[in-house]
mmCIF file of C-alpha atoms in Angstrom:
data_model
loop_
_atom_site.group_PDB
_atom_site.id
_atom_site.type_symbol
_atom_site.label_atom_id
_atom_site.label_comp_id
_atom_site.label_asym_id
_atom_site.label_seq_id
_atom_site.Cartn_x
_atom_site.Cartn_y
_atom_site.Cartn_z
ATOM 1 C CA LEU U 1 -7.391 -48.148 -34.481
ATOM 2 C CA PRO U 2 -4.048 -46.823 -33.027
ATOM 3 C CA GLN U 3 -4.353 -47.401 -29.175
ATOM 4 C CA ILE U 4 -1.808 -44.941 -27.441
ATOM 5 C CA LYS U 5 -1.203 -44.438 -23.716
ATOM 6 C CA ILE U 6 -0.777 -40.597 -23.082
ATOM 7 C CA ASN U 7 0.319 -39.415 -19.940
ATOM 8 C CA GLY U 8 -1.126 -42.511 -18.517
ATOM 9 C CA VAL U 9 -4.526 -42.630 -19.905
ATOM 10 C CA GLU U 10 -5.494 -44.863 -23.050
ATOM 11 C CA HIS U 11 -6.658 -43.475 -26.454
ATOM 12 C CA ASN U 12 -7.575 -45.196 -29.561
ATOM 13 C CA ILE U 13 -7.363 -42.513 -31.927
ATOM 14 C CA ASP U 14 -9.689 -42.785 -34.615
ATOM 15 C CA ALA U 15 -6.965 -41.498 -37.677
ATOM 16 C CA ASP U 16 -4.631 -42.734 -40.367
ATOM 17 C CA PRO U 17 -1.681 -44.351 -38.596
ATOM 18 C CA GLN U 18 0.999 -42.550 -40.410
ATOM 19 C CA MET U 19 -0.375 -39.315 -38.581
ATOM 20 C CA PRO U 20 2.313 -38.076 -37.095
ATOM 21 C CA LEU U 21 2.262 -38.233 -33.138
ATOM 22 C CA LEU U 22 2.190 -34.599 -32.552
ATOM 23 C CA TRP U 23 -1.438 -34.126 -34.618
ATOM 24 C CA ALA U 24 -2.978 -36.936 -32.507
ATOM 25 C CA ILE U 25 -1.703 -35.117 -29.356
ATOM 26 C CA ARG U 26 -3.059 -31.621 -29.926
ATOM 27 C CA ASP U 27 -5.361 -31.838 -32.000
ATOM 28 C CA ILE U 28 -7.412 -34.930 -31.079
ATOM 29 C CA VAL U 29 -6.231 -35.639 -27.416
ATOM 30 C CA GLY U 30 -6.221 -31.920 -26.881
ATOM 31 C CA LEU U 31 -3.156 -31.572 -25.286
ATOM 32 C CA THR U 32 -1.785 -28.281 -26.346
ATOM 33 C CA GLY U 33 1.043 -28.258 -24.432
ATOM 34 C CA THR U 34 3.310 -29.710 -26.979
ATOM 35 C CA LYS U 35 4.155 -27.543 -29.695
ATOM 36 C CA PHE U 36 4.286 -27.980 -33.605
ATOM 37 C CA GLY U 37 7.487 -25.927 -34.390
ATOM 38 C CA CYS U 38 8.993 -26.680 -37.860
ATOM 39 C CA GLY U 39 7.040 -30.189 -38.589
ATOM 40 C CA VAL U 40 10.436 -31.732 -39.783
ATOM 41 C CA GLY U 41 12.264 -32.720 -36.613
ATOM 42 C CA ALA U 42 14.499 -29.906 -36.841
ATOM 43 C CA CYS U 43 13.667 -27.770 -33.596
ATOM 44 C CA GLY U 44 12.797 -29.568 -30.768
ATOM 45 C CA ALA U 45 9.621 -28.035 -30.086
ATOM 46 C CA CYS U 46 7.351 -31.002 -30.291
ATOM 47 C CA THR U 47 9.499 -33.292 -27.777
ATOM 48 C CA VAL U 48 7.305 -35.809 -26.002
ATOM 49 C CA HIS U 49 8.808 -39.159 -24.262
ATOM 50 C CA MET U 50 8.665 -42.009 -25.770
ATOM 51 C CA ALA U 51 9.081 -45.281 -23.504
ATOM 52 C CA GLY U 52 11.384 -42.763 -21.611
ATOM 53 C CA GLN U 53 13.022 -41.373 -24.497
ATOM 54 C CA ALA U 54 12.680 -37.858 -26.229
ATOM 55 C CA VAL U 55 11.340 -37.868 -29.263
ATOM 56 C CA ARG U 56 10.111 -35.480 -31.939
ATOM 57 C CA SER U 57 6.562 -36.241 -32.215
ATOM 58 C CA CYS U 58 6.181 -34.172 -35.444
ATOM 59 C CA LEU U 59 8.321 -37.445 -37.072
ATOM 60 C CA THR U 60 6.954 -40.109 -34.647
ATOM 61 C CA SER U 61 3.411 -41.838 -36.774
ATOM 62 C CA LEU U 62 1.247 -43.362 -34.814
ATOM 63 C CA ALA U 63 2.102 -46.775 -35.904
ATOM 64 C CA ASP U 64 5.415 -46.238 -34.517
ATOM 65 C CA ALA U 65 3.789 -44.681 -31.125
ATOM 66 C CA GLN U 66 1.497 -47.789 -30.747
ATOM 67 C CA GLY U 67 2.163 -49.887 -27.597
ATOM 68 C CA HIS U 68 4.521 -47.144 -26.360
ATOM 69 C CA GLU U 69 4.031 -45.177 -22.837
ATOM 70 C CA ILE U 70 3.863 -41.659 -24.031
ATOM 71 C CA VAL U 71 4.217 -38.643 -21.358
ATOM 72 C CA THR U 72 3.720 -35.037 -22.820
ATOM 73 C CA ILE U 73 4.561 -31.828 -20.983
ATOM 74 C CA GLU U 74 0.972 -31.956 -18.761
ATOM 75 C CA GLY U 75 2.015 -35.364 -17.541
ATOM 76 C CA LEU U 76 5.829 -34.903 -16.756
ATOM 77 C CA SER U 77 4.011 -34.015 -13.191
ATOM 78 C CA ALA U 78 0.933 -33.578 -11.512
ATOM 79 C CA ASP U 79 1.587 -30.035 -10.654
ATOM 80 C CA GLY U 80 4.574 -28.541 -12.528
ATOM 81 C CA THR U 81 6.984 -29.531 -9.466
ATOM 82 C CA HIS U 82 9.395 -32.142 -11.296
ATOM 83 C CA PRO U 83 12.653 -30.926 -10.930
ATOM 84 C CA VAL U 84 13.385 -29.432 -14.075
ATOM 85 C CA GLN U 85 9.953 -27.376 -13.772
ATOM 86 C CA ARG U 86 10.984 -25.998 -10.640
ATOM 87 C CA ALA U 87 14.600 -25.005 -11.902
ATOM 88 C CA TRP U 88 12.997 -23.652 -15.238
ATOM 89 C CA GLU U 89 11.092 -21.406 -12.545
ATOM 90 C CA ALA U 90 13.744 -20.176 -10.275
ATOM 91 C CA ASN U 91 16.041 -19.407 -13.107
ATOM 92 C CA ASN U 92 13.579 -17.724 -14.998
ATOM 93 C CA VAL U 93 14.242 -19.505 -17.967
ATOM 94 C CA PRO U 94 11.497 -18.522 -20.324
ATOM 95 C CA GLN U 95 10.916 -15.276 -22.259
ATOM 96 C CA CYS U 96 8.440 -16.447 -25.232
ATOM 97 C CA GLY U 97 7.881 -19.781 -23.919
ATOM 98 C CA TYR U 98 7.019 -21.248 -27.321
ATOM 99 C CA CYS U 99 9.874 -23.878 -27.727
ATOM 100 C CA GLN U 100 10.041 -24.245 -23.647
ATOM 101 C CA ALA U 101 7.601 -27.285 -23.137
ATOM 102 C CA GLY U 102 10.354 -29.039 -25.768
ATOM 103 C CA GLN U 103 13.702 -27.999 -24.211
ATOM 104 C CA ILE U 104 12.283 -29.416 -20.506
ATOM 105 C CA MET U 105 10.872 -32.679 -21.778
ATOM 106 C CA GLN U 106 14.376 -32.893 -23.555
ATOM 107 C CA ALA U 107 16.181 -31.867 -20.504
ATOM 108 C CA ALA U 108 13.884 -34.488 -18.105
ATOM 109 C CA ALA U 109 14.751 -37.058 -20.484
ATOM 110 C CA LEU U 110 18.599 -36.251 -20.195
ATOM 111 C CA LEU U 111 18.461 -36.516 -16.444
ATOM 112 C CA LYS U 112 16.466 -39.545 -16.250
ATOM 113 C CA GLN U 113 19.235 -41.473 -18.375
ATOM 114 C CA THR U 114 22.305 -39.544 -17.080
ATOM 115 C CA PRO U 115 21.518 -37.924 -13.566
ATOM 116 C CA LYS U 116 24.338 -35.472 -13.167
ATOM 117 C CA PRO U 117 25.171 -34.430 -16.904
ATOM 118 C CA THR U 118 29.032 -32.901 -18.008
ATOM 119 C CA ASP U 119 28.433 -29.191 -19.393
ATOM 120 C CA GLN U 120 29.275 -31.133 -22.555
ATOM 121 C CA GLN U 121 26.724 -34.064 -22.170
ATOM 122 C CA ILE U 122 24.387 -31.009 -21.676
ATOM 123 C CA VAL U 123 24.957 -29.544 -24.935
ATOM 124 C CA ASP U 124 25.034 -32.458 -26.616
ATOM 125 C CA ALA U 125 21.717 -33.741 -25.300
ATOM 126 C CA MET U 126 20.084 -30.304 -26.025
ATOM 127 C CA THR U 127 21.694 -29.122 -29.326
ATOM 128 C CA GLY U 128 18.558 -30.058 -31.543
ATOM 129 C CA ASN U 129 15.979 -27.912 -29.213
ATOM 130 C CA ILE U 130 16.199 -24.564 -30.460
ATOM 131 C CA CYS U 131 15.333 -21.289 -28.838
ATOM 132 C CA ARG U 132 14.770 -17.962 -31.169
ATOM 133 C CA CYS U 133 14.701 -15.657 -27.934
ATOM 134 C CA GLY U 134 18.128 -17.164 -27.293
ATOM 135 C CA THR U 135 17.571 -18.501 -23.870
ATOM 136 C CA TYR U 136 20.659 -21.149 -24.083
ATOM 137 C CA GLN U 137 22.242 -19.610 -21.201
ATOM 138 C CA ARG U 138 19.770 -20.296 -18.599
ATOM 139 C CA ILE U 139 18.583 -23.506 -20.325
ATOM 140 C CA ARG U 140 22.055 -24.598 -19.191
ATOM 141 C CA GLN U 141 21.768 -23.225 -15.941
ATOM 142 C CA ALA U 142 18.462 -24.773 -15.403
ATOM 143 C CA ILE U 143 19.535 -27.734 -15.976
ATOM 144 C CA LYS U 144 22.367 -28.272 -13.292
ATOM 145 C CA SER U 145 20.747 -26.767 -11.101
ATOM 146 C CA ALA U 146 17.816 -29.397 -11.374
ATOM 147 C CA ALA U 147 20.412 -32.151 -11.934
ATOM 148 C CA GLU U 148 21.905 -30.817 -8.365
ATOM 149 C CA SER U 149 18.413 -31.681 -6.902
ATOM 150 C CA VAL U 150 17.776 -35.339 -8.510
ATOM 151 C CA MET N 1 -3.109 18.222 -39.526
ATOM 152 C CA THR N 2 -3.515 15.877 -36.492
ATOM 153 C CA THR N 3 -5.579 17.195 -33.620
ATOM 154 C CA ILE N 4 -5.107 15.558 -30.358
ATOM 155 C CA THR N 5 -8.246 16.864 -27.341
ATOM 156 C CA ASN N 6 -6.458 17.821 -23.924
ATOM 157 C CA LEU N 7 -9.082 15.973 -21.408
ATOM 158 C CA SER N 8 -8.860 17.580 -18.153
ATOM 159 C CA ARG N 9 -7.729 16.051 -14.975
ATOM 160 C CA ARG N 10 -11.096 16.839 -14.108
ATOM 161 C CA GLY N 11 -12.849 15.740 -16.583
ATOM 162 C CA LEU N 12 -11.181 12.328 -16.560
ATOM 163 C CA LEU N 13 -11.942 11.666 -12.882
ATOM 164 C CA LYS N 14 -15.061 12.566 -12.900
ATOM 165 C CA GLY N 15 -15.696 10.044 -15.762
ATOM 166 C CA ALA N 16 -13.988 7.347 -13.754
ATOM 167 C CA ALA N 17 -16.057 8.150 -10.616
ATOM 168 C CA ALA N 18 -18.450 5.348 -11.624
ATOM 169 C CA THR N 19 -15.890 2.780 -11.422
ATOM 170 C CA SER N 20 -14.781 1.327 -8.320
ATOM 171 C CA GLY N 21 -11.092 2.617 -8.835
ATOM 172 C CA LEU N 22 -8.933 5.602 -9.709
ATOM 173 C CA VAL N 23 -8.519 5.359 -13.584
ATOM 174 C CA LEU N 24 -6.149 7.600 -15.011
ATOM 175 C CA GLY N 25 -5.848 7.944 -18.696
ATOM 176 C CA PHE N 26 -2.668 9.967 -20.118
ATOM 177 C CA HIS N 27 -1.985 10.791 -23.910
ATOM 178 C CA VAL N 28 0.569 8.858 -26.194
ATOM 179 C CA GLY N 29 2.428 11.570 -27.699
ATOM 180 C CA PHE N 30 3.495 10.584 -30.666
ATOM 181 C CA ARG N 31 2.169 12.252 -33.512
ATOM 182 C CA LYS N 32 3.892 10.829 -36.731
ATOM 183 C CA LEU N 33 3.354 7.078 -35.683
ATOM 184 C CA PRO N 34 0.255 5.089 -37.928
ATOM 185 C CA PHE N 35 -1.800 5.486 -35.026
ATOM 186 C CA ALA N 36 -2.025 8.797 -34.770
ATOM 187 C CA GLN N 37 -2.149 9.439 -38.766
ATOM 188 C CA ALA N 38 -5.012 6.823 -38.867
ATOM 189 C CA ALA N 39 -6.872 9.083 -36.065
ATOM 190 C CA GLU N 40 -6.703 12.207 -38.592
ATOM 191 C CA GLY N 41 -9.925 14.623 -38.208
ATOM 192 C CA ALA N 42 -11.128 12.054 -35.324
ATOM 193 C CA GLN N 43 -11.591 12.744 -31.693
ATOM 194 C CA PHE N 44 -8.355 11.707 -29.848
ATOM 195 C CA GLN N 45 -9.128 8.457 -27.422
ATOM 196 C CA PRO N 46 -7.601 8.475 -23.820
ATOM 197 C CA ASN N 47 -5.552 5.691 -23.228
ATOM 198 C CA VAL N 48 -6.947 3.993 -20.393
ATOM 199 C CA PHE N 49 -3.761 2.107 -18.308
ATOM 200 C CA LEU N 50 -3.830 2.313 -15.036
ATOM 201 C CA SER N 51 -6.421 1.789 -12.242
ATOM 202 C CA ILE N 52 -5.920 1.645 -8.616
ATOM 203 C CA ASP N 53 -8.835 -0.110 -6.169
ATOM 204 C CA ASP N 54 -9.800 0.808 -3.186
ATOM 205 C CA THR N 55 -7.565 -2.445 -1.536
ATOM 206 C CA GLY N 56 -4.406 -0.868 -2.805
ATOM 207 C CA LEU N 57 -4.099 -3.249 -5.902
ATOM 208 C CA VAL N 58 -2.476 -1.136 -8.679
ATOM 209 C CA THR N 59 -3.879 -2.844 -12.092
ATOM 210 C CA ILE N 60 -1.619 -1.824 -14.835
ATOM 211 C CA VAL N 61 -2.384 -2.778 -18.822
ATOM 212 C CA ALA N 62 0.110 -4.069 -20.909
ATOM 213 C CA SER N 63 -0.827 -3.100 -24.203
ATOM 214 C CA ARG N 64 2.086 -4.680 -26.055
ATOM 215 C CA SER N 65 2.429 -7.818 -26.896
ATOM 216 C CA GLU N 66 4.583 -10.342 -24.855
ATOM 217 C CA MET N 67 7.324 -12.253 -26.974
ATOM 218 C CA GLY N 68 10.366 -13.209 -25.260
ATOM 219 C CA THR N 69 11.340 -9.321 -24.707
ATOM 220 C CA GLY N 70 9.634 -9.040 -21.687
ATOM 221 C CA ILE N 71 7.764 -5.799 -22.716
ATOM 222 C CA LYS N 72 4.508 -6.816 -20.710
ATOM 223 C CA THR N 73 6.732 -6.489 -17.395
ATOM 224 C CA ASP N 74 9.116 -4.091 -18.873
ATOM 225 C CA LEU N 75 6.199 -0.892 -19.605
ATOM 226 C CA PRO N 76 4.343 -1.423 -16.529
ATOM 227 C CA LEU N 77 7.316 -1.805 -14.236
ATOM 228 C CA VAL N 78 7.894 1.856 -15.702
ATOM 229 C CA LEU N 79 4.775 2.968 -14.586
ATOM 230 C CA ALA N 80 4.853 1.262 -11.157
ATOM 231 C CA ASP N 81 8.382 2.585 -10.677
ATOM 232 C CA GLU N 82 7.398 6.236 -11.157
ATOM 233 C CA LEU N 83 3.778 5.698 -9.095
ATOM 234 C CA GLU N 84 6.305 4.424 -6.209
ATOM 235 C CA ALA N 85 3.655 1.564 -6.328
ATOM 236 C CA ASP N 86 4.707 -1.472 -4.449
ATOM 237 C CA TRP N 87 5.491 -4.198 -7.530
ATOM 238 C CA SER N 88 4.151 -7.534 -5.185
ATOM 239 C CA TRP N 89 0.497 -5.028 -5.449
ATOM 240 C CA VAL N 90 0.666 -4.664 -8.959
ATOM 241 C CA LYS N 91 -1.157 -6.850 -11.171
ATOM 242 C CA VAL N 92 -0.542 -6.841 -15.085
ATOM 243 C CA VAL N 93 -3.493 -7.242 -17.225
ATOM 244 C CA GLN N 94 -2.765 -7.747 -21.167
ATOM 245 C CA ALA N 95 -4.660 -5.630 -23.265
ATOM 246 C CA GLN N 96 -7.157 -6.568 -25.880
ATOM 247 C CA GLY N 97 -6.397 -5.192 -29.507
ATOM 248 C CA ASP N 98 -8.557 -2.035 -29.173
ATOM 249 C CA PRO N 99 -7.815 1.311 -30.991
ATOM 250 C CA LYS N 100 -8.064 3.461 -27.401
ATOM 251 C CA TYR N 101 -4.644 1.865 -26.711
ATOM 252 C CA GLY N 102 -2.920 3.256 -29.688
ATOM 253 C CA ASP N 103 -0.683 1.835 -31.858
ATOM 254 C CA GLN N 104 -0.166 -2.135 -30.361
ATOM 255 C CA ASN N 105 1.946 -3.478 -33.445
ATOM 256 C CA THR N 106 5.027 -4.895 -31.223
ATOM 257 C CA ASP N 107 8.232 -4.806 -33.386
ATOM 258 C CA GLY N 108 10.973 -3.347 -34.365
ATOM 259 C CA SER N 109 12.450 -2.515 -31.050
ATOM 260 C CA ARG N 110 9.976 0.470 -30.565
ATOM 261 C CA SER N 111 7.644 -0.286 -27.765
ATOM 262 C CA THR N 112 10.409 0.957 -25.068
ATOM 263 C CA TRP N 113 11.116 4.198 -26.733
ATOM 264 C CA GLN N 114 7.813 4.679 -27.626
ATOM 265 C CA PHE N 115 5.861 4.131 -24.597
ATOM 266 C CA PHE N 116 8.783 4.970 -21.944
ATOM 267 C CA GLU N 117 8.033 8.278 -21.798
ATOM 268 C CA PRO N 118 4.188 8.110 -21.536
ATOM 269 C CA MET N 119 4.410 5.427 -19.098
ATOM 270 C CA ARG N 120 6.881 7.403 -17.262
ATOM 271 C CA LYS N 121 4.163 10.382 -16.763
ATOM 272 C CA ALA N 122 1.049 8.397 -16.051
ATOM 273 C CA GLY N 123 2.913 6.783 -12.465
ATOM 274 C CA ALA N 124 4.348 10.422 -12.097
ATOM 275 C CA THR N 125 0.894 12.413 -12.246
ATOM 276 C CA ALA N 126 -0.857 9.754 -10.650
ATOM 277 C CA ARG N 127 1.337 9.668 -7.803
ATOM 278 C CA GLN N 128 1.441 13.383 -7.340
ATOM 279 C CA MET N 129 -1.948 12.882 -7.079
ATOM 280 C CA LEU N 130 -2.458 10.631 -4.675
ATOM 281 C CA GLU N 131 0.174 12.517 -2.700
ATOM 282 C CA THR N 132 -1.483 15.690 -2.859
ATOM 283 C CA ALA N 133 -5.047 14.147 -1.752
ATOM 284 C CA ALA N 134 -2.683 12.223 1.108
ATOM 285 C CA ALA N 135 -1.659 15.623 1.937
ATOM 286 C CA GLN N 136 -5.053 17.377 2.355
ATOM 287 C CA THR N 137 -6.666 13.840 4.278
ATOM 288 C CA TRP N 138 -3.605 14.178 7.013
ATOM 289 C CA ASN N 139 -3.710 18.058 7.208
ATOM 290 C CA ALA N 140 0.141 17.934 6.587
ATOM 291 C CA PRO N 141 2.633 19.399 3.829
ATOM 292 C CA ALA N 142 2.805 17.999 0.610
ATOM 293 C CA SER N 143 6.418 17.528 0.794
ATOM 294 C CA GLU N 144 6.464 15.668 3.693
ATOM 295 C CA CYS N 145 3.510 13.011 2.176
ATOM 296 C CA ARG N 146 6.128 11.396 -0.891
ATOM 297 C CA ALA N 147 5.034 8.324 -1.327
ATOM 298 C CA GLN N 148 7.531 5.458 -0.831
ATOM 299 C CA ASN N 149 6.661 2.241 -2.191
ATOM 300 C CA SER N 150 2.924 2.461 -2.033
ATOM 301 C CA PHE N 151 3.000 4.045 1.510
ATOM 302 C CA GLY N 152 3.403 6.923 3.245
ATOM 303 C CA PRO N 153 7.097 8.551 4.634
ATOM 304 C CA ARG N 154 6.607 9.270 8.254
ATOM 305 C CA PRO N 155 6.618 6.518 11.337
ATOM 306 C CA GLN N 156 2.977 7.011 11.944
ATOM 307 C CA TRP N 157 1.933 6.879 8.114
ATOM 308 C CA ALA N 158 4.078 3.773 7.561
ATOM 309 C CA GLN N 159 1.426 1.463 7.832
ATOM 310 C CA THR N 160 -0.908 3.057 5.851
ATOM 311 C CA THR N 161 -1.108 3.201 2.208
ATOM 312 C CA LEU N 162 -1.146 6.042 -0.063
ATOM 313 C CA TRP N 163 -3.677 4.381 -2.494
ATOM 314 C CA PRO N 164 -6.990 5.579 -0.752
ATOM 315 C CA ALA N 165 -8.400 5.528 -4.464
ATOM 316 C CA ARG N 166 -11.980 6.494 -3.315
ATOM 317 C CA ALA N 167 -10.758 9.703 -1.339
ATOM 318 C CA ALA N 168 -7.948 10.510 -3.652
ATOM 319 C CA ARG N 169 -10.515 10.382 -6.593
ATOM 320 C CA SER N 170 -13.251 12.173 -4.518
ATOM 321 C CA ARG N 171 -10.776 14.996 -3.759
ATOM 322 C CA PHE N 172 -9.802 15.557 -7.280
ATOM 323 C CA ALA N 173 -12.972 15.233 -9.032
ATOM 324 C CA GLY N 174 -13.988 18.328 -6.936
ATOM 325 C CA SER N 175 -11.387 20.148 -7.604
ATOM 326 C CA ALA N 176 -10.773 23.059 -9.804
ATOM 327 C CA ALA N 177 -7.984 20.974 -11.841
ATOM 328 C CA GLY N 178 -8.134 21.542 -15.611
ATOM 329 C CA SER N 179 -4.476 21.045 -17.105
ATOM 330 C CA ASP N 180 -3.300 18.320 -19.055
ATOM 331 C CA THR N 181 -3.048 15.035 -17.388
ATOM 332 C CA THR N 182 0.818 14.778 -18.202
ATOM 333 C CA GLN N 183 1.825 17.472 -16.400
ATOM 334 C CA GLY N 184 0.847 17.030 -12.777
ATOM 335 C CA PRO N 185 -0.600 19.159 -9.782
ATOM 336 C CA GLU N 186 0.367 22.843 -10.083
ATOM 337 C CA GLY N 187 3.741 23.521 -8.688
ATOM 338 C CA LEU N 188 4.807 19.974 -7.926
ATOM 339 C CA ALA N 189 7.719 18.448 -9.822
ATOM 340 C CA LEU N 190 6.712 16.095 -12.448
ATOM 341 C CA TYR N 191 8.884 12.948 -11.762
ATOM 342 C CA ARG N 192 10.581 11.877 -8.330
ATOM 343 C CA GLN N 193 14.188 12.180 -7.124
ATOM 344 C CA THR N 194 15.814 9.525 -8.486
ATOM 345 C CA SER N 195 18.818 7.942 -7.007
ATOM 346 C CA PRO N 196 21.006 4.628 -8.595
ATOM 347 C CA ASP N 197 20.119 2.497 -6.008
ATOM 348 C CA ARG N 198 16.434 3.315 -4.816
ATOM 349 C CA ARG N 199 14.958 0.582 -6.911
ATOM 350 C CA PRO N 200 16.590 -3.197 -6.196
ATOM 351 C CA ARG N 201 17.931 -4.045 -8.643
ATOM 352 C CA ARG N 202 16.929 -7.864 -9.582
ATOM 353 C CA HIS N 203 14.649 -9.782 -12.011
ATOM 354 C CA TYR N 204 11.283 -8.903 -12.163
ATOM 355 C CA PRO N 205 9.659 -12.297 -13.048
ATOM 356 C CA GLY N 206 7.306 -12.055 -15.803
ATOM 357 C CA PRO N 207 3.709 -12.415 -15.506
ATOM 358 C CA GLY N 208 3.543 -15.914 -17.348
ATOM 359 C CA HIS N 209 6.406 -17.966 -15.820
ATOM 360 C CA LEU N 210 4.143 -20.146 -13.757
ATOM 361 C CA ARG N 211 2.208 -21.092 -17.168
ATOM 362 C CA HIS N 212 5.555 -21.432 -19.338
ATOM 363 C CA ARG N 213 6.667 -24.715 -17.473
ATOM 364 C CA ARG N 214 3.209 -26.658 -18.305
ATOM 365 C CA GLY N 215 3.536 -25.470 -22.063
ATOM 366 C CA HIS N 216 1.033 -22.670 -22.345
ATOM 367 C CA PRO N 217 2.703 -19.317 -22.582
ATOM 368 C CA GLY N 218 -0.865 -17.782 -23.207
ATOM 369 C CA TYR N 219 -0.960 -17.564 -27.297
ATOM 370 C CA GLU N 220 -3.333 -20.760 -27.312
ATOM 371 C CA ILE N 221 -6.142 -18.259 -29.255
ATOM 372 C CA CYS N 222 -4.488 -18.561 -32.438
ATOM 373 C CA LEU N 223 -2.054 -21.042 -32.499
ATOM 374 C CA ASP N 224 -4.253 -24.179 -30.791
ATOM 375 C CA ARG N 225 -6.249 -23.765 -34.126
ATOM 376 C CA ALA N 226 -7.365 -27.184 -35.367
ATOM 377 C CA LEU N 227 -7.626 -27.318 -38.898
ATOM 378 C CA PRO N 228 -8.557 -31.200 -40.177
ATOM 379 C CA GLY N 229 -6.445 -32.873 -42.622
ATOM 380 C CA LEU N 230 -3.590 -30.365 -42.266
ATOM 381 C CA TRP N 231 -0.825 -32.996 -41.261
ATOM 382 C CA ARG N 232 -0.887 -34.187 -44.769
ATOM 383 C CA GLN N 233 0.627 -31.074 -45.871
ATOM 384 C CA GLY N 234 3.537 -32.303 -44.895
ATOM 385 C CA GLU N 235 3.762 -35.154 -46.961
ATOM 386 C CA VAL N 236 4.335 -32.519 -50.039
ATOM 387 C CA LEU N 237 7.499 -31.541 -48.798
#
């Protein structure tokens, strides 16, 4: 059975190793903060961290995830106080909220790798995360304010 | 022809007497829309969007669905604004699907223009009823008992909430008022006098923001249903 560590907890996933990680996270482990958007890696709603990198969990098989540490939106911080989450609240980023878990995970990975990103680096890192409500300006502002507090 | 039954304020407040707060119903007066057409021949059910409890907590029901446009904040804010209710004392409750709320179809950029006036009238009517009750309580002219952000205007009333719902309920339940609830008490202007800057122009955060940052915006009932084997559907693509 694929054994995967999610948010610090080891899980023996009783499923086909080709099952996308997203489905295991949501339907088997029960962590539904990570969202299904397109299923083909085109929207970024399902973004999680694998070994510290932002990945699209809809395109990552359980076989690929095995042995790596996975972090979902629920594990980003214990109480929603990660600098990116704080910045999201301070800047009133979300509208409908559906894409926001993926946006936050993508932004958190960016700041972990590049603590003081330029505007262009922010655009480049976030370009694969789509927001139908169009909250892009506030997303960029929140990332910049989070970068100042990191 | 669609018939909409007028419900008297007296009747409404009597009906509310069994609850813990003042409950105000009001009419949604768009007859040509599907809800009204569907109600052809049936008695009109008043929509109940507002209640105020004895502590001053104002509960406003958001009948339309929040899908990112801010409508769950917008429409209750219209009501609260005309009610002169302090927004920090307002609790917004999402309505379940129920015909008593009228048309809950949230699309087509229609929610604000359809519900702005009904929500405003609901707030204005309730405010005037409370102001009248306050005037009777304080034995003062109604013109001196205008609500100001949930409180009375005079210095000696400054810390006295205008929303003693129990007193208002008992007074209005015993009155002879019988007009349409959207018209307000006799002799009072329906809407408060406005000035462009009376309500601070600031962002009013939506009710769900604290949940959003944890990945749970609140649509889980329909979106988190698991269907075994569904993931394999992607292999067809």
